[in-house]
Tab-separated table of C-alpha atoms in Angstrom:
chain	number	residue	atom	x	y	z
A	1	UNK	CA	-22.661	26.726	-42.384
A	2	UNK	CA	-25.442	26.113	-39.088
A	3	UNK	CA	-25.285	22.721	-41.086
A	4	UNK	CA	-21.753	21.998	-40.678
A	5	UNK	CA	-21.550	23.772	-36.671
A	6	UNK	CA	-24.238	21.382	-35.783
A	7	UNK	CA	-22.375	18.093	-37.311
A	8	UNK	CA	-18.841	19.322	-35.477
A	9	UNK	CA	-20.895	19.596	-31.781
A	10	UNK	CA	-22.801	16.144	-32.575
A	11	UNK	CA	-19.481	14.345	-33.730
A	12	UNK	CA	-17.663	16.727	-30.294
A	13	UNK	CA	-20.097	14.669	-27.834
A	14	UNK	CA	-20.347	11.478	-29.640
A	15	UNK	CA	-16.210	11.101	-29.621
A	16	UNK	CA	-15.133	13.017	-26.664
A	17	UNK	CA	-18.131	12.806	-24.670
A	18	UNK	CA	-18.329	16.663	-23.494
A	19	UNK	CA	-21.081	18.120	-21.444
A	20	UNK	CA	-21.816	21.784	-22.006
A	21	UNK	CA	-22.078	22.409	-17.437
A	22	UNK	CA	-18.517	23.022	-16.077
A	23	UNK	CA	-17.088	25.100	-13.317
A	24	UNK	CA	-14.679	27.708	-13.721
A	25	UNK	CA	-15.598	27.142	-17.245
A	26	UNK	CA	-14.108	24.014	-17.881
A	27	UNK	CA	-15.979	21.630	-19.881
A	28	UNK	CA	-16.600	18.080	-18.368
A	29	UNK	CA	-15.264	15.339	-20.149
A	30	UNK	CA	-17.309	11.811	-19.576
A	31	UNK	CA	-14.237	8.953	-20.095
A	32	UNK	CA	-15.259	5.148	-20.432
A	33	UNK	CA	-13.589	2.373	-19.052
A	34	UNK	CA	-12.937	-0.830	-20.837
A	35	UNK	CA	-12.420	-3.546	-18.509
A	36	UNK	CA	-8.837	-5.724	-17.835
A	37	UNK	CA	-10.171	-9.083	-17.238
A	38	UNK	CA	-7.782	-11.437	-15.342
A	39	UNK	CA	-9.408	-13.838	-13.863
A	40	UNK	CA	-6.766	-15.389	-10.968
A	41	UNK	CA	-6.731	-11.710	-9.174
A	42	UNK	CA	-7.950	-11.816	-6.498
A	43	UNK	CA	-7.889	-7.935	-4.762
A	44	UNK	CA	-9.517	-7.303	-1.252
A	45	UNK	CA	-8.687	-3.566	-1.063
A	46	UNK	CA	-7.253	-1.703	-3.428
A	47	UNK	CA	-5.092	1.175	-2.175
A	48	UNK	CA	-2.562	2.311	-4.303
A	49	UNK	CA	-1.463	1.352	-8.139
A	50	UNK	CA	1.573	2.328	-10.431
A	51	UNK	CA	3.273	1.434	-13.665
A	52	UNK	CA	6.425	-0.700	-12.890
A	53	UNK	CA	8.283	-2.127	-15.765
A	54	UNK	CA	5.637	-3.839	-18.281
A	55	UNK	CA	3.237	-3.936	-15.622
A	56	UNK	CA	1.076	-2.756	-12.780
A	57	UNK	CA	2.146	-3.089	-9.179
A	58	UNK	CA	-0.811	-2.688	-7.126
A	59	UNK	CA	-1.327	-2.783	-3.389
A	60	UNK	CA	-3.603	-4.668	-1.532
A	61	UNK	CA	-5.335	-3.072	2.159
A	62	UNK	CA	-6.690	-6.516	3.219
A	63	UNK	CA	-4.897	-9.439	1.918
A	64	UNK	CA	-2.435	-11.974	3.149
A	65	UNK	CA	0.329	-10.233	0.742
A	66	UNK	CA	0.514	-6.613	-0.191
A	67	UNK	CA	1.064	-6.657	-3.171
A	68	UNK	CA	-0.019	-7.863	-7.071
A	69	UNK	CA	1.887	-7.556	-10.060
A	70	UNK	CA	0.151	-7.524	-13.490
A	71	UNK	CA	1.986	-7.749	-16.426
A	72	UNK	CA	0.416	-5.820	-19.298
A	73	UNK	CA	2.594	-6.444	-21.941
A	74	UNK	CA	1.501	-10.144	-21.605
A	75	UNK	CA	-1.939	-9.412	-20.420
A	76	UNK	CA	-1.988	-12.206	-17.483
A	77	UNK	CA	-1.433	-11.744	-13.827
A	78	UNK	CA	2.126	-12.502	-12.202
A	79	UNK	CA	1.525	-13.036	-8.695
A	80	UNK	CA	1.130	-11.901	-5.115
A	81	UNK	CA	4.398	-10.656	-3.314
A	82	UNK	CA	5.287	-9.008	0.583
A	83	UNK	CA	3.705	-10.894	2.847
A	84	UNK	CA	2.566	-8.905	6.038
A	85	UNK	CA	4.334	-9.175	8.920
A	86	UNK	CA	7.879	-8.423	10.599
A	87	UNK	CA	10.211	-9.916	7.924
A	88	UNK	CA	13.026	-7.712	6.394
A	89	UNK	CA	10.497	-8.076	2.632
A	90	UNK	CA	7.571	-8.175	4.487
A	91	UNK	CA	5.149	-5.314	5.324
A	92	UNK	CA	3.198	-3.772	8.579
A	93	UNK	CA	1.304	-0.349	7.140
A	94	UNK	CA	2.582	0.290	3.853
A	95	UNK	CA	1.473	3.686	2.556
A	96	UNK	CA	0.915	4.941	-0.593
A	97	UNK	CA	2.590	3.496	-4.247
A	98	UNK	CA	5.248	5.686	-5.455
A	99	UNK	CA	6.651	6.049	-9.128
A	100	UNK	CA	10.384	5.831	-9.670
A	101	UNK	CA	10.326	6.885	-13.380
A	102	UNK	CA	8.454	3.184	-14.388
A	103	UNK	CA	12.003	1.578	-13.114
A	104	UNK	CA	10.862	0.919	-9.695
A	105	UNK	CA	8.380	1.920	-7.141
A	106	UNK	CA	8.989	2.758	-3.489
A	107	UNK	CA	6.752	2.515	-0.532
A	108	UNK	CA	7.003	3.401	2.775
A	109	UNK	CA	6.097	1.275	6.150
A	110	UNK	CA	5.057	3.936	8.501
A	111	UNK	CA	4.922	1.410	11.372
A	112	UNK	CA	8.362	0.012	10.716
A	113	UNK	CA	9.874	3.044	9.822
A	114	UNK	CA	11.167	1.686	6.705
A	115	UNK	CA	11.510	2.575	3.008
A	116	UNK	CA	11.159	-0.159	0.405
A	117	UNK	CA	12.003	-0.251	-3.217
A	118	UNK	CA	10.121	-2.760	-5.419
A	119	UNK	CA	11.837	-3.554	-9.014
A	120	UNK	CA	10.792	-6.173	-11.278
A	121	UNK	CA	12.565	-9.310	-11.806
A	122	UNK	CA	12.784	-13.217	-13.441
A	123	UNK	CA	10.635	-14.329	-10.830
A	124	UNK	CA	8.050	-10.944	-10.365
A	125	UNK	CA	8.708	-8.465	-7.913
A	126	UNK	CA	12.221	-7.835	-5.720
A	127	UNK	CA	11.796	-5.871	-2.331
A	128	UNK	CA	14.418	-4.310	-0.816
A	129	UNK	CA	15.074	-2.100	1.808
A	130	UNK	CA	16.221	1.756	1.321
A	131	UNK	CA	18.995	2.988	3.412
A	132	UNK	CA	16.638	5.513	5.604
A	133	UNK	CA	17.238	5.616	9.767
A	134	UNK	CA	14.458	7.055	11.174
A	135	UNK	CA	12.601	7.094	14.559
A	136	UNK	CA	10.176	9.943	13.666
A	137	UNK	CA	6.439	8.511	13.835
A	138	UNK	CA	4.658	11.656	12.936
A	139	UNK	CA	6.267	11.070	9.337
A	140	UNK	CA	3.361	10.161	7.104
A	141	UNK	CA	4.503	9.088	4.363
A	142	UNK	CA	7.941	9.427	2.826
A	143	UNK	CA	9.723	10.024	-0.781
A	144	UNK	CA	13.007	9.228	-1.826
A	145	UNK	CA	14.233	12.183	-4.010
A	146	UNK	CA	17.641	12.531	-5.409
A	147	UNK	CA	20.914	12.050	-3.622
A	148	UNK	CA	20.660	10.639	0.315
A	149	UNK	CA	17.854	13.034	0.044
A	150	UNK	CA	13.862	12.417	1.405
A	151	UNK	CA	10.164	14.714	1.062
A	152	UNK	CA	7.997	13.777	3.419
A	153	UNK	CA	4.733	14.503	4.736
A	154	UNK	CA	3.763	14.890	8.645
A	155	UNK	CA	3.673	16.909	11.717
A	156	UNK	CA	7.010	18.439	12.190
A	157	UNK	CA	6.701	20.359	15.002
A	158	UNK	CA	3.975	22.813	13.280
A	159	UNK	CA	5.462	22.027	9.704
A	160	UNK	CA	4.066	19.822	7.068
A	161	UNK	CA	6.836	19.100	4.682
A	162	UNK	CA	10.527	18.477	5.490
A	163	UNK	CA	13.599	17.488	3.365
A	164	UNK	CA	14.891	14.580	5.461
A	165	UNK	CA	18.469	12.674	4.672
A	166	UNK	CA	19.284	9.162	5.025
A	167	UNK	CA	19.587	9.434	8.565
A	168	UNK	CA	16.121	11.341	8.887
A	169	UNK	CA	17.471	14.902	9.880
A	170	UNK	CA	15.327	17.397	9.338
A	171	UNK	CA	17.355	19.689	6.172
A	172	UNK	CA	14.491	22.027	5.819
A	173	UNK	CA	10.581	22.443	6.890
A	174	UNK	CA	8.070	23.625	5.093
A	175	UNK	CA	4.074	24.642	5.310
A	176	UNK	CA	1.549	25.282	8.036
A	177	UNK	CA	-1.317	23.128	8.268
A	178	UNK	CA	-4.268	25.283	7.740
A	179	UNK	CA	-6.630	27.230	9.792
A	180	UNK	CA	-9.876	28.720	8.788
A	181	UNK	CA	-10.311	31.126	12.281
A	182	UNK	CA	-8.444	32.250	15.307
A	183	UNK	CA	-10.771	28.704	16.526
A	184	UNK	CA	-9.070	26.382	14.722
A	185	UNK	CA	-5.958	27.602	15.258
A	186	UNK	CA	-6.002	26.467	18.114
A	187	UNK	CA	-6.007	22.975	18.073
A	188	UNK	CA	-2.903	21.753	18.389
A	189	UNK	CA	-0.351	21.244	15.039
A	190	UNK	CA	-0.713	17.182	15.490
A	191	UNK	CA	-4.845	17.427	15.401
A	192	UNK	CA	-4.588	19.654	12.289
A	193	UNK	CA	-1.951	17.307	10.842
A	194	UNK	CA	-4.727	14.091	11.530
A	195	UNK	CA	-7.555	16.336	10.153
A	196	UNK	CA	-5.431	17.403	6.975
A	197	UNK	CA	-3.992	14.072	5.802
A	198	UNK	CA	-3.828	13.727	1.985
A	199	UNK	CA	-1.713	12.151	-0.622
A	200	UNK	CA	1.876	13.319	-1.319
A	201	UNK	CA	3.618	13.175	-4.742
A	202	UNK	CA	6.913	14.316	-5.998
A	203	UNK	CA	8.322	14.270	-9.762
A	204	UNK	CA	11.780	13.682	-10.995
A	205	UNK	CA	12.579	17.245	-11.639
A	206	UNK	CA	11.888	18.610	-7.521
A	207	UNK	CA	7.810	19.571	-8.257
A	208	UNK	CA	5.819	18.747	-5.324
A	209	UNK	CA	1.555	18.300	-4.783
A	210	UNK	CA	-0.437	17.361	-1.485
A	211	UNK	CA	-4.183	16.922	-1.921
A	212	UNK	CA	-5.962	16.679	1.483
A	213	UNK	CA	-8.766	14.111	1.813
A	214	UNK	CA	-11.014	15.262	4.274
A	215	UNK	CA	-11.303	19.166	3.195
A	216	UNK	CA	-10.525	20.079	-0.512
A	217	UNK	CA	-7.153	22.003	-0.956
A	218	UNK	CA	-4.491	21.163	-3.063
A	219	UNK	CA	-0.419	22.373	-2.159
A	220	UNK	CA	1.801	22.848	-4.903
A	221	UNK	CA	5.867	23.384	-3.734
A	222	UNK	CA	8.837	23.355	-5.392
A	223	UNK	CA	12.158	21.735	-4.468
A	224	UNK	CA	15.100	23.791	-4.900
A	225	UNK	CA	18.882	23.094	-3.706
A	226	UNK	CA	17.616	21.506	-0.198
A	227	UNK	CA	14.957	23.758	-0.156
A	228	UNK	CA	10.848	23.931	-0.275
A	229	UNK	CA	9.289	26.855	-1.730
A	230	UNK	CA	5.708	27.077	-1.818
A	231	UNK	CA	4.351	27.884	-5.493
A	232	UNK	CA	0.862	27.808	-4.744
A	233	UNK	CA	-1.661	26.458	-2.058
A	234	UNK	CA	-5.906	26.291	-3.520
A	235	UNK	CA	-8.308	25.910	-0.522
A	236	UNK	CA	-11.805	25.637	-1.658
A	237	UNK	CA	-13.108	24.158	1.218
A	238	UNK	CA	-11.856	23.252	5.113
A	239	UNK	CA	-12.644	20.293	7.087
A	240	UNK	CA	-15.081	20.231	9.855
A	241	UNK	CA	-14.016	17.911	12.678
A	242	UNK	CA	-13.472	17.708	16.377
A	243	UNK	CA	-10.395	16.374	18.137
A	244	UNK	CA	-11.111	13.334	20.025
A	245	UNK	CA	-9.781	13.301	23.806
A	246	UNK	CA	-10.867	9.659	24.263
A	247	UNK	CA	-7.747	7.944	23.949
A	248	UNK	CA	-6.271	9.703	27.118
A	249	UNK	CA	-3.134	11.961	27.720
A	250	UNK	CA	-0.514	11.935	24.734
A	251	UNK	CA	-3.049	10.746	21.978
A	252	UNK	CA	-4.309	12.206	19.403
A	253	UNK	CA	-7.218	11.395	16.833
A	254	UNK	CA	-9.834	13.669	15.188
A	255	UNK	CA	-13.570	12.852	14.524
A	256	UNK	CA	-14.892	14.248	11.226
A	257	UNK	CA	-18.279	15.618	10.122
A	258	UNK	CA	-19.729	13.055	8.326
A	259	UNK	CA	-22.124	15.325	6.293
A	260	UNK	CA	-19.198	16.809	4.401
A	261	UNK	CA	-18.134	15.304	1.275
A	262	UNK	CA	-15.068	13.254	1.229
A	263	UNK	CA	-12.397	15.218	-1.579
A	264	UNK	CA	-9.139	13.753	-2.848
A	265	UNK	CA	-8.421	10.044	-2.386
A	266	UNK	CA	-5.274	10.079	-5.190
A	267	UNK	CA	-2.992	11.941	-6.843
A	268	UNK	CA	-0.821	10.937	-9.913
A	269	UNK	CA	1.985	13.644	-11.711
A	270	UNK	CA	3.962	14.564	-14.667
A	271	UNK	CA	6.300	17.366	-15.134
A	272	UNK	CA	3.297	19.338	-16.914
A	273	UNK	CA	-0.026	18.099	-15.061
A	274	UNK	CA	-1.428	17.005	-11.721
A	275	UNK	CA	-4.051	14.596	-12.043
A	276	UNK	CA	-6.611	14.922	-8.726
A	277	UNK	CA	-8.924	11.660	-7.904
A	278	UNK	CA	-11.870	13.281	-6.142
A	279	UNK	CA	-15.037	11.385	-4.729
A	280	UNK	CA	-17.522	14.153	-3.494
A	281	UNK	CA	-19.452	11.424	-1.661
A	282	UNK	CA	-20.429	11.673	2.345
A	283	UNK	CA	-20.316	8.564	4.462
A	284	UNK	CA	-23.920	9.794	5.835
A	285	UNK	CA	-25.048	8.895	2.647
A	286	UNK	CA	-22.467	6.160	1.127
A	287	UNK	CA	-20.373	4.912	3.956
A	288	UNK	CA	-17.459	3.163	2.882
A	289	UNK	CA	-18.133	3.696	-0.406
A	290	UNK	CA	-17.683	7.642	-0.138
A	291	UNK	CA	-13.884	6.477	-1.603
A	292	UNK	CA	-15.292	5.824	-4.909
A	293	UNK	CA	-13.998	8.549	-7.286
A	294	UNK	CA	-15.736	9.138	-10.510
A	295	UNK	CA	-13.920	12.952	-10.974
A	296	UNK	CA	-10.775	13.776	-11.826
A	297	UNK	CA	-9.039	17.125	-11.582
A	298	UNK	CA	-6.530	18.653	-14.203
A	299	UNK	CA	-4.167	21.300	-13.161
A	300	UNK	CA	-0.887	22.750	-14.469
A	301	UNK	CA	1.971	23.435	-12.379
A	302	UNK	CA	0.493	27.229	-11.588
A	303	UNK	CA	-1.972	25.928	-10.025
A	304	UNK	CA	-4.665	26.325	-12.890
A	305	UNK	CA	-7.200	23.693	-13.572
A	306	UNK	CA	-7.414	22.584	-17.178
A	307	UNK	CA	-9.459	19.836	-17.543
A	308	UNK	CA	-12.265	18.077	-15.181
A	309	UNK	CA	-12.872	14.410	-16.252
A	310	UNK	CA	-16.356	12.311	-15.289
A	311	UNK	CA	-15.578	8.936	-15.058
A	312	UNK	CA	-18.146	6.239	-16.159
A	313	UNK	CA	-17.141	3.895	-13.354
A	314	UNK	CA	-15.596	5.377	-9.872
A	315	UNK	CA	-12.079	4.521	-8.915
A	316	UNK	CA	-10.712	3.965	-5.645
A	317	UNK	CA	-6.754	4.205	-7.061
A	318	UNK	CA	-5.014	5.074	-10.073
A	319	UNK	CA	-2.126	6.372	-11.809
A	320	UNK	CA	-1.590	7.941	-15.247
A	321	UNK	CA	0.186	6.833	-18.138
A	322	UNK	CA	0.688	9.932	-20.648
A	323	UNK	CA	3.057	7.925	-22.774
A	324	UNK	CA	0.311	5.352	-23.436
A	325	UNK	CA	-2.245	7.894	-23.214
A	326	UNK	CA	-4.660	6.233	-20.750
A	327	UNK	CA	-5.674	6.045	-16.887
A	328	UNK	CA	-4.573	2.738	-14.541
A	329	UNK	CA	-7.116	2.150	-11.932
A	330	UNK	CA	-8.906	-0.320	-9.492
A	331	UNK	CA	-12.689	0.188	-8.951
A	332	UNK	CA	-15.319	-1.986	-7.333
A	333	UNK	CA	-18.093	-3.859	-9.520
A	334	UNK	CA	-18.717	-5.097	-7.564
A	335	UNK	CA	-15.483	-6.921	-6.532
A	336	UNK	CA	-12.221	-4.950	-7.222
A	337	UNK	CA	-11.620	-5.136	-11.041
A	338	UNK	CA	-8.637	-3.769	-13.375
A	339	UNK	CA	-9.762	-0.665	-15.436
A	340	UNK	CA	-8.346	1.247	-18.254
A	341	UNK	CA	-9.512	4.797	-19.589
A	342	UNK	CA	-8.202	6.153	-22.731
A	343	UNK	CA	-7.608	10.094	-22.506
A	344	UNK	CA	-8.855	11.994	-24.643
């Protein structure tokens, strides 16, 4: 029988590659990447990748164009598409990738105040613009989400959620952005809203996470009829910064304590899981590359973790595939490279 335990823990590690050391009691599963090789991508920054159609539409922080499309069902790389600039398919600061079931993905330019939808076609990727009027420039990022509806992320007067139609009226508000003393509260709601920027991600079925970068916290809401009820909010840590007065009257900009690790850097969903990219690193000790991820949280909808996963390579995007039962992400080595982990 001590024969037979021994075999199962030896033949536990060898497949799965578990490590006894966990927090909250949750083992640590090592996952190893096998490498996409396509050798005519070319990817300065990665900043943001999702499934779209047979491929991979992944965006691009320093580059000419935006935008690559992969196609993995052919294994070769498409093209580059949305060129920056002012052009009705062109791009200014595009913000974060956002799944529309695998059909489409939308993105929105927080410097035009526009919402894009990207769809695959004969000739790559379309772009096209979303019906969405909207002069508000403390949105964030925005979400199309059922009918003439939109969640977004930003400083709403001290709110950091709203429901927002086509015409970007404010249907309901939602959240606080957090405090950990009497000092903090107050700074004002649009320093807290720089110091608590994170990643926003909504599901088909009105389930919505924010992850906050700089401080680790993770807000889990639920959409219902027009409105947003808070499920659950986890703080485990709060940032440390100072707002910076530099820029004169009517600006605002925070400077961050760079001794503190950097947390979440990407989020991806599913009706049953919310899958948290999370560096750890400091820029005192790794500058720029503090947004190299090599953990990734596992919660369910209740806010309870269920799996912690160590990455054998760090990622600076990704996205999740459940029905092919692997992670999508870009990591540097050293150049920006194509990576695939099968889940366990």
């Amino acid at each position: 029988m001590l024969k037979n335990s021994v075999l199962f823990c030896l033949l536990s590690v060898f497949l799965f590659g578990c490590k006894s050391s966990s927090e909250k009691g949750i083992a640590t599963v090592c996952l190893t990447h096998e490498e996409i090789k396509l050798s005519e991508m070319m990817v300065g920054v990665p900043g943001s990748i999702q499934r779209l159609g047979d491929g991979l539409l992944i965006m691009d922080l320093k580059s000419d164009s935006v935008l690559h499309y992969v196609d993995l069902k052919e294994k070769k790389y498409v093209g580059k598409f949305g060129a920056v600039g002012q052009g009705p398919d062109e791009f200014i600061h595009l913000g974060r990738l956002h799944p529309a079931q695998g059909k489409a993905v939308y993105g929105y330019d927080m410097s035009k105040l526009e919402m894009k939808v990207m769809t695959p076609d004969s000739s790559g990727i379309r772009i096209e613009k979303v019906r969405f009027d909207s002069s508000d420039r403390w949105a964030f990022d925005v979400i199309p989400y059922g009918q003439n509806r939109f969640v977004a992320n930003g400083c709403f007067g001290d709110s950091m959620f709203a429901i927002l139609d086509s015409l970007g009226n404010q249907v309901d508000l939602a959240g606080e952005y957090p405090y950990k003393d009497e000092s903090e509260k107050t700074i004002s709601a649009q320093n807290r809203a720089l110091a608590y920027q994170g990643i926003l991600r909504v599901t088909p079925k009105g389930r919505l996470a924010f992850a906050t970068s700089m401080s680790k916290m993770l807000f889990l809401y639920g959409i219902q009829e027009d409105r947003l009820i808070q499920r659950k909010v986890i703080i485990d840590s709060y940032g440390e910064y100072k707002p910076d007065t530099s820029g004169g009257e009517g600006s605002y900009s925070v400077v961050h304590n760079g001794n503190l690790p950097y947390c979440y850097n990407d989020l991806s969903v599913t009706e049953d899981r919310i899958y948290a990219l999370y560096s750890g690193r400091t820029y005192k000790e790794y500058g720029l590359a503090e947004f190299e991820c090599a953990y990734i949280y596992v919660y369910d909808w209740e806010g309870n973790q269920q799996a912690l996963y160590e990455l054998d390579i760090p990622l600076l995007c990704f996205c999740v595939d459940e029905q092919a039962r692997c992670i999508y992400g870009m990591a540097n080595h050293p150049d920006p490279v194509l990576v695939r982990f099968p889940l366990p």
